[in-house]
Amino acid sequence: MSFPFKLFIAVAVWLLYFLLVYYGCRDELCDACGKSQGITEVVESGDSLQAAIPSYPIYFKWSDPKAYTDPRYDLDSMKQVILRGMGETNILKVTGKYFEEEGKAEGFDNLGFARATQVRELLGKALPDGRFEFRAQTMDEREGVRQNPFDAFSYEWVEPEATVSETVEELEDRIIMRFPYGSTEKEYDAKVEEYLDKLAERVKKTGEKITLTGHTDNSGSEEFNIKLGQGRANGIRNLLVKKGVPAALITVSSKGESQPVASNDTEAGQRENRRVELRLIKKQ
């Protein structure tokens, strides 16, 4: 056998050995790398999926007025937390919340009042009926609420004289402006003028959109109250336009008497229902 042929055989054997070692090591290293970096497929267990669903001590379900309690929380402890703020004369104001797309609750103007009443029932006899005040408030629908439990109430302790609402009230997600009986003209209040001035300057800079929704008490027919609510929303829009807000940024509508936030059985409740709700929508 000639020397060149022997050399060729040696080189071929060496190359074959090198390739076998290289690919074997590469596969082992890649497997280890994939495992260390979490590249392998992960299948979530039922427990982990359940943990992703938010839990609340007191919760509600879609189109259901009933207040449910989570057994992982102690109901007596929850009661004590709520009752901690009770004084000699103050009142517990409970606000039940609901989504506009939910169904109605039998015997109530809306699910908000039904849910507030359910929270009151959970407290039992710890507080007499005269120490409660019920309110209702709409919420914006968000992903998952039709299938999962959600929080739908809030509460605060207030003094009796403080239950007469101000002409303008700033809530977390909206501004409330109240109106006299049967009128489309807002009640005069320096705070309202000051707020509208500041709002106009802000919107002219940011380009945010404004939605104005008019509401009424239940005096008069439904048709009349739709028109009355629309007139109230139009009145606030006209004021904002005069202050320099482009009319194209303002949307107005009316719900009439269909979304009360307080009982229409009292004069104070009717006053709370005569309102325009103003909400800001950030520029996209």
Coordinates of C-alpha atoms in Angstrom, one line a residue:
M1 CA 0.0 0.0 0.0
S2 CA 1.5 3.3 -1.1
F3 CA 2.1 6.1 1.4
P4 CA -0.4 8.6 -0.2
F5 CA -3.1 6.0 0.0
K6 CA -2.3 5.3 3.7
L7 CA -2.5 9.0 4.3
F8 CA -5.8 9.3 2.6
I9 CA -7.3 6.5 4.8
A10 CA -6.0 8.1 8.0
V11 CA -7.5 11.5 7.1
A12 CA -10.8 9.9 6.2
V13 CA -11.0 8.0 9.5
W14 CA -10.1 11.2 11.4
L15 CA -12.8 13.2 9.7
L16 CA -15.4 10.5 10.4
Y17 CA -14.5 10.4 14.1
F18 CA -14.6 14.2 14.2
L19 CA -18.1 14.4 12.7
L20 CA -19.5 11.7 15.0
V21 CA -18.1 13.5 18.1
Y22 CA -19.2 17.0 16.9
Y23 CA -22.8 16.1 16.2
G24 CA -23.1 14.0 19.4
C25 CA -21.8 16.8 21.6
R26 CA -23.9 19.4 19.8
D27 CA -27.1 17.5 20.4
E28 CA -26.3 17.0 24.1
L29 CA -25.4 20.7 24.6
C30 CA -28.5 22.0 22.8
D31 CA -30.8 19.7 24.8
A32 CA -29.2 21.0 28.0
C33 CA -29.4 24.6 26.8
G34 CA -33.0 24.3 25.9
K35 CA -33.9 22.9 29.3
S36 CA -32.0 25.5 31.2
Q37 CA -33.6 28.4 29.3
G38 CA -37.2 27.1 29.5
I39 CA -37.5 26.3 25.8
T40 CA -39.3 23.0 26.4
E41 CA -43.1 23.2 26.1
V42 CA -44.9 24.0 29.3
V43 CA -48.5 22.9 29.8
E44 CA -50.4 24.9 32.5
S45 CA -52.1 22.8 35.1
G46 CA -55.7 23.5 36.2
D47 CA -54.4 25.0 39.5
S48 CA -52.2 27.6 37.7
L49 CA -55.1 28.6 35.5
Q50 CA -57.4 28.9 38.5
A51 CA -54.8 31.1 40.2
A52 CA -54.9 33.6 37.3
I53 CA -58.6 34.3 38.0
P54 CA -58.8 37.2 40.6
S55 CA -60.4 36.4 43.9
Y56 CA -62.5 38.7 46.1
P57 CA -63.9 38.2 49.6
I58 CA -67.3 39.3 48.3
Y59 CA -67.9 38.9 44.6
F60 CA -70.6 38.9 42.0
K61 CA -71.4 37.1 38.7
W62 CA -72.6 38.4 35.4
S63 CA -76.3 39.4 35.4
D64 CA -76.7 38.0 39.0
P65 CA -77.5 40.2 41.9
K66 CA -76.4 37.7 44.6
A67 CA -73.4 38.5 46.7
Y68 CA -71.1 35.5 46.9
T69 CA -68.4 35.0 49.6
D70 CA -65.1 33.3 49.0
P71 CA -64.6 30.5 51.7
R72 CA -60.9 31.3 51.7
Y73 CA -61.8 34.5 53.5
D74 CA -63.4 34.8 57.0
L75 CA -66.8 36.5 56.7
D76 CA -66.8 37.7 60.3
S77 CA -63.4 39.4 59.8
M78 CA -64.8 41.1 56.6
K79 CA -67.7 42.4 58.6
Q80 CA -65.4 43.8 61.3
V81 CA -63.4 45.6 58.6
I82 CA -66.5 47.3 57.3
L83 CA -68.0 48.2 60.7
R84 CA -64.7 49.6 62.0
G85 CA -65.6 53.0 60.8
M86 CA -69.0 53.1 62.6
G87 CA -69.6 56.0 64.9
E88 CA -72.6 57.2 66.9
T89 CA -74.5 58.9 64.0
N90 CA -72.7 58.2 60.7
I91 CA -74.3 56.3 57.8
L92 CA -72.9 53.5 55.8
K93 CA -73.2 54.4 52.1
V94 CA -73.0 51.2 50.0
T95 CA -72.6 51.6 46.2
G96 CA -73.6 48.6 44.1
K97 CA -72.0 48.6 40.7
Y98 CA -73.1 47.0 37.4
F99 CA -72.4 46.8 33.7
E100 CA -74.8 48.5 31.4
E101 CA -75.1 45.3 29.3
E102 CA -76.2 43.1 32.3
G103 CA -79.8 42.2 32.7
K104 CA -82.2 43.8 35.2
A105 CA -82.9 42.7 38.7
E106 CA -86.5 42.0 39.7
G107 CA -87.9 44.6 42.1
F108 CA -85.0 47.1 41.5
D109 CA -84.3 49.8 39.1
N110 CA -80.9 48.2 38.2
L111 CA -78.5 45.5 39.4
G112 CA -76.5 48.2 41.3
F113 CA -79.2 48.7 43.9
A114 CA -79.8 44.9 44.1
R115 CA -76.1 44.3 44.8
A116 CA -75.9 47.0 47.4
T117 CA -78.9 45.4 49.2
Q118 CA -77.1 42.1 49.1
V119 CA -74.1 43.5 50.8
R120 CA -76.3 45.0 53.5
E121 CA -77.8 41.5 54.0
L122 CA -74.3 40.0 54.6
L123 CA -73.9 42.4 57.6
G124 CA -77.0 41.0 59.3
K125 CA -78.2 42.8 62.4
A126 CA -74.9 44.6 63.1
L127 CA -76.4 47.8 61.8
P128 CA -80.0 49.0 61.7
D129 CA -81.7 49.8 58.4
G130 CA -81.7 53.5 59.2
R131 CA -77.9 53.6 59.1
F132 CA -77.7 52.5 55.4
E133 CA -77.8 54.5 52.2
F134 CA -77.8 52.7 48.9
R135 CA -76.3 54.0 45.6
A136 CA -75.8 52.5 42.1
Q137 CA -73.1 53.1 39.6
T138 CA -72.3 51.7 36.1
M139 CA -68.9 50.3 35.2
D140 CA -67.2 49.8 31.8
E141 CA -67.2 46.2 30.7
R142 CA -63.8 44.6 30.7
E143 CA -62.4 41.3 29.4
G144 CA -63.4 38.2 31.3
V145 CA -66.2 39.6 33.5
R146 CA -68.9 37.6 31.8
Q147 CA -67.2 34.3 32.7
N148 CA -65.3 35.2 35.9
P149 CA -66.2 36.6 39.4
F150 CA -65.8 40.4 39.8
D151 CA -65.9 43.1 42.5
A152 CA -69.0 45.2 42.2
F153 CA -69.4 47.3 45.3
S154 CA -67.8 50.0 47.4
Y155 CA -68.6 51.6 50.7
E156 CA -67.9 54.6 52.9
W157 CA -69.0 56.1 56.2
V158 CA -70.6 59.5 55.9
E159 CA -72.2 61.9 58.3
P160 CA -75.9 62.5 57.7
E161 CA -75.4 66.2 56.7
A162 CA -72.8 65.1 54.2
T163 CA -75.3 62.9 52.3
V164 CA -76.6 66.0 50.4
S165 CA -74.5 65.8 47.3
E166 CA -72.5 68.7 45.9
T167 CA -73.4 70.3 42.6
V168 CA -70.2 69.0 41.1
E169 CA -68.6 65.7 42.2
E170 CA -65.4 64.2 41.0
L171 CA -65.4 60.4 41.0
E172 CA -62.6 58.0 40.0
D173 CA -63.7 57.7 36.4
R174 CA -66.2 60.5 35.8
I175 CA -67.4 63.9 36.8
I176 CA -71.0 64.4 38.0
M177 CA -72.8 67.7 37.5
R178 CA -76.3 68.1 39.0
F179 CA -79.4 70.0 37.9
P180 CA -82.5 71.6 39.4
Y181 CA -85.8 70.0 39.0
G182 CA -87.1 70.0 35.4
S183 CA -84.3 72.2 34.2
T184 CA -81.7 71.9 31.5
E185 CA -79.6 74.7 33.1
K186 CA -77.0 73.4 35.6
E187 CA -77.1 74.8 39.2
Y188 CA -74.8 77.8 39.5
D189 CA -71.7 76.9 41.5
A190 CA -68.3 78.5 41.3
K191 CA -66.8 75.0 41.5
V192 CA -68.6 74.0 38.3
E193 CA -67.4 77.0 36.4
E194 CA -63.8 76.5 37.7
Y195 CA -63.9 72.9 36.7
L196 CA -65.2 73.5 33.2
D197 CA -62.6 76.3 32.7
K198 CA -59.8 73.9 33.7
L199 CA -61.2 71.1 31.6
A200 CA -61.5 73.3 28.5
E201 CA -57.8 74.3 28.8
R202 CA -56.7 70.7 29.3
V203 CA -58.7 69.3 26.3
K204 CA -57.5 72.0 24.0
K205 CA -53.9 70.9 24.7
T206 CA -54.4 67.1 24.9
G207 CA -57.1 66.5 22.3
E208 CA -58.9 64.1 24.6
K209 CA -62.5 63.3 23.7
I210 CA -65.4 64.1 26.1
T211 CA -68.6 62.1 26.5
L212 CA -71.6 63.8 28.2
T213 CA -74.5 61.6 29.3
G214 CA -77.7 63.3 30.6
H215 CA -79.8 61.7 33.3
T216 CA -83.1 62.6 35.1
D217 CA -85.2 61.5 38.0
N218 CA -88.4 59.6 37.3
S219 CA -90.8 62.5 37.3
G220 CA -92.6 62.7 33.9
S221 CA -92.8 60.2 31.0
E222 CA -89.8 58.2 29.7
E223 CA -90.0 60.1 26.4
F224 CA -89.9 63.5 28.2
N225 CA -87.0 62.5 30.4
I226 CA -84.9 61.3 27.4
K227 CA -85.4 64.7 25.9
L228 CA -84.7 66.4 29.2
G229 CA -81.5 64.4 29.7
Q230 CA -80.4 65.2 26.2
G231 CA -81.0 68.9 26.8
R232 CA -78.8 68.8 29.9
A233 CA -75.9 67.1 28.1
N234 CA -76.3 69.6 25.2
G235 CA -76.1 72.5 27.7
I236 CA -72.8 71.4 29.1
R237 CA -71.5 70.8 25.6
N238 CA -72.4 74.3 24.6
L239 CA -70.6 75.8 27.6
L240 CA -67.5 73.8 26.7
V241 CA -67.6 74.9 23.1
K242 CA -67.9 78.5 24.2
K243 CA -64.7 78.0 26.3
G244 CA -62.9 76.9 23.1
V245 CA -63.3 73.1 23.1
P246 CA -63.8 71.8 19.5
A247 CA -67.4 70.5 19.1
A248 CA -66.0 67.5 17.2
L249 CA -64.3 66.2 20.5
I250 CA -67.6 66.1 22.4
T251 CA -70.2 63.3 22.2
V252 CA -73.6 63.8 23.9
S253 CA -76.3 61.2 24.7
S254 CA -79.2 60.7 27.2
K255 CA -80.3 57.8 29.4
G256 CA -83.3 59.7 30.7
E257 CA -84.6 58.0 33.9
S258 CA -83.2 54.6 33.1
Q259 CA -80.0 54.7 35.2
P260 CA -80.7 56.2 38.6
V261 CA -77.8 56.4 41.1
A262 CA -80.1 56.9 44.1
S263 CA -83.7 56.2 45.2
N264 CA -86.3 58.3 43.5
D265 CA -88.5 57.9 46.6
T266 CA -86.8 60.9 48.3
E267 CA -86.1 64.5 47.2
A268 CA -82.4 64.1 47.9
G269 CA -82.3 60.9 45.8
Q270 CA -84.1 62.6 42.9
R271 CA -81.6 65.5 43.0
E272 CA -78.7 63.0 42.7
N273 CA -80.4 61.5 39.6
R274 CA -80.8 64.8 37.8
R275 CA -77.3 65.0 36.4
V276 CA -74.8 64.9 33.6
E277 CA -71.9 62.5 33.7
L278 CA -68.8 63.6 32.0
R279 CA -66.0 61.2 31.0
L280 CA -62.7 61.8 29.3
I281 CA -61.3 59.5 26.7
K282 CA -57.6 59.7 26.0
K283 CA -56.4 60.5 22.5
Q284 CA -55.3 57.3 20.7

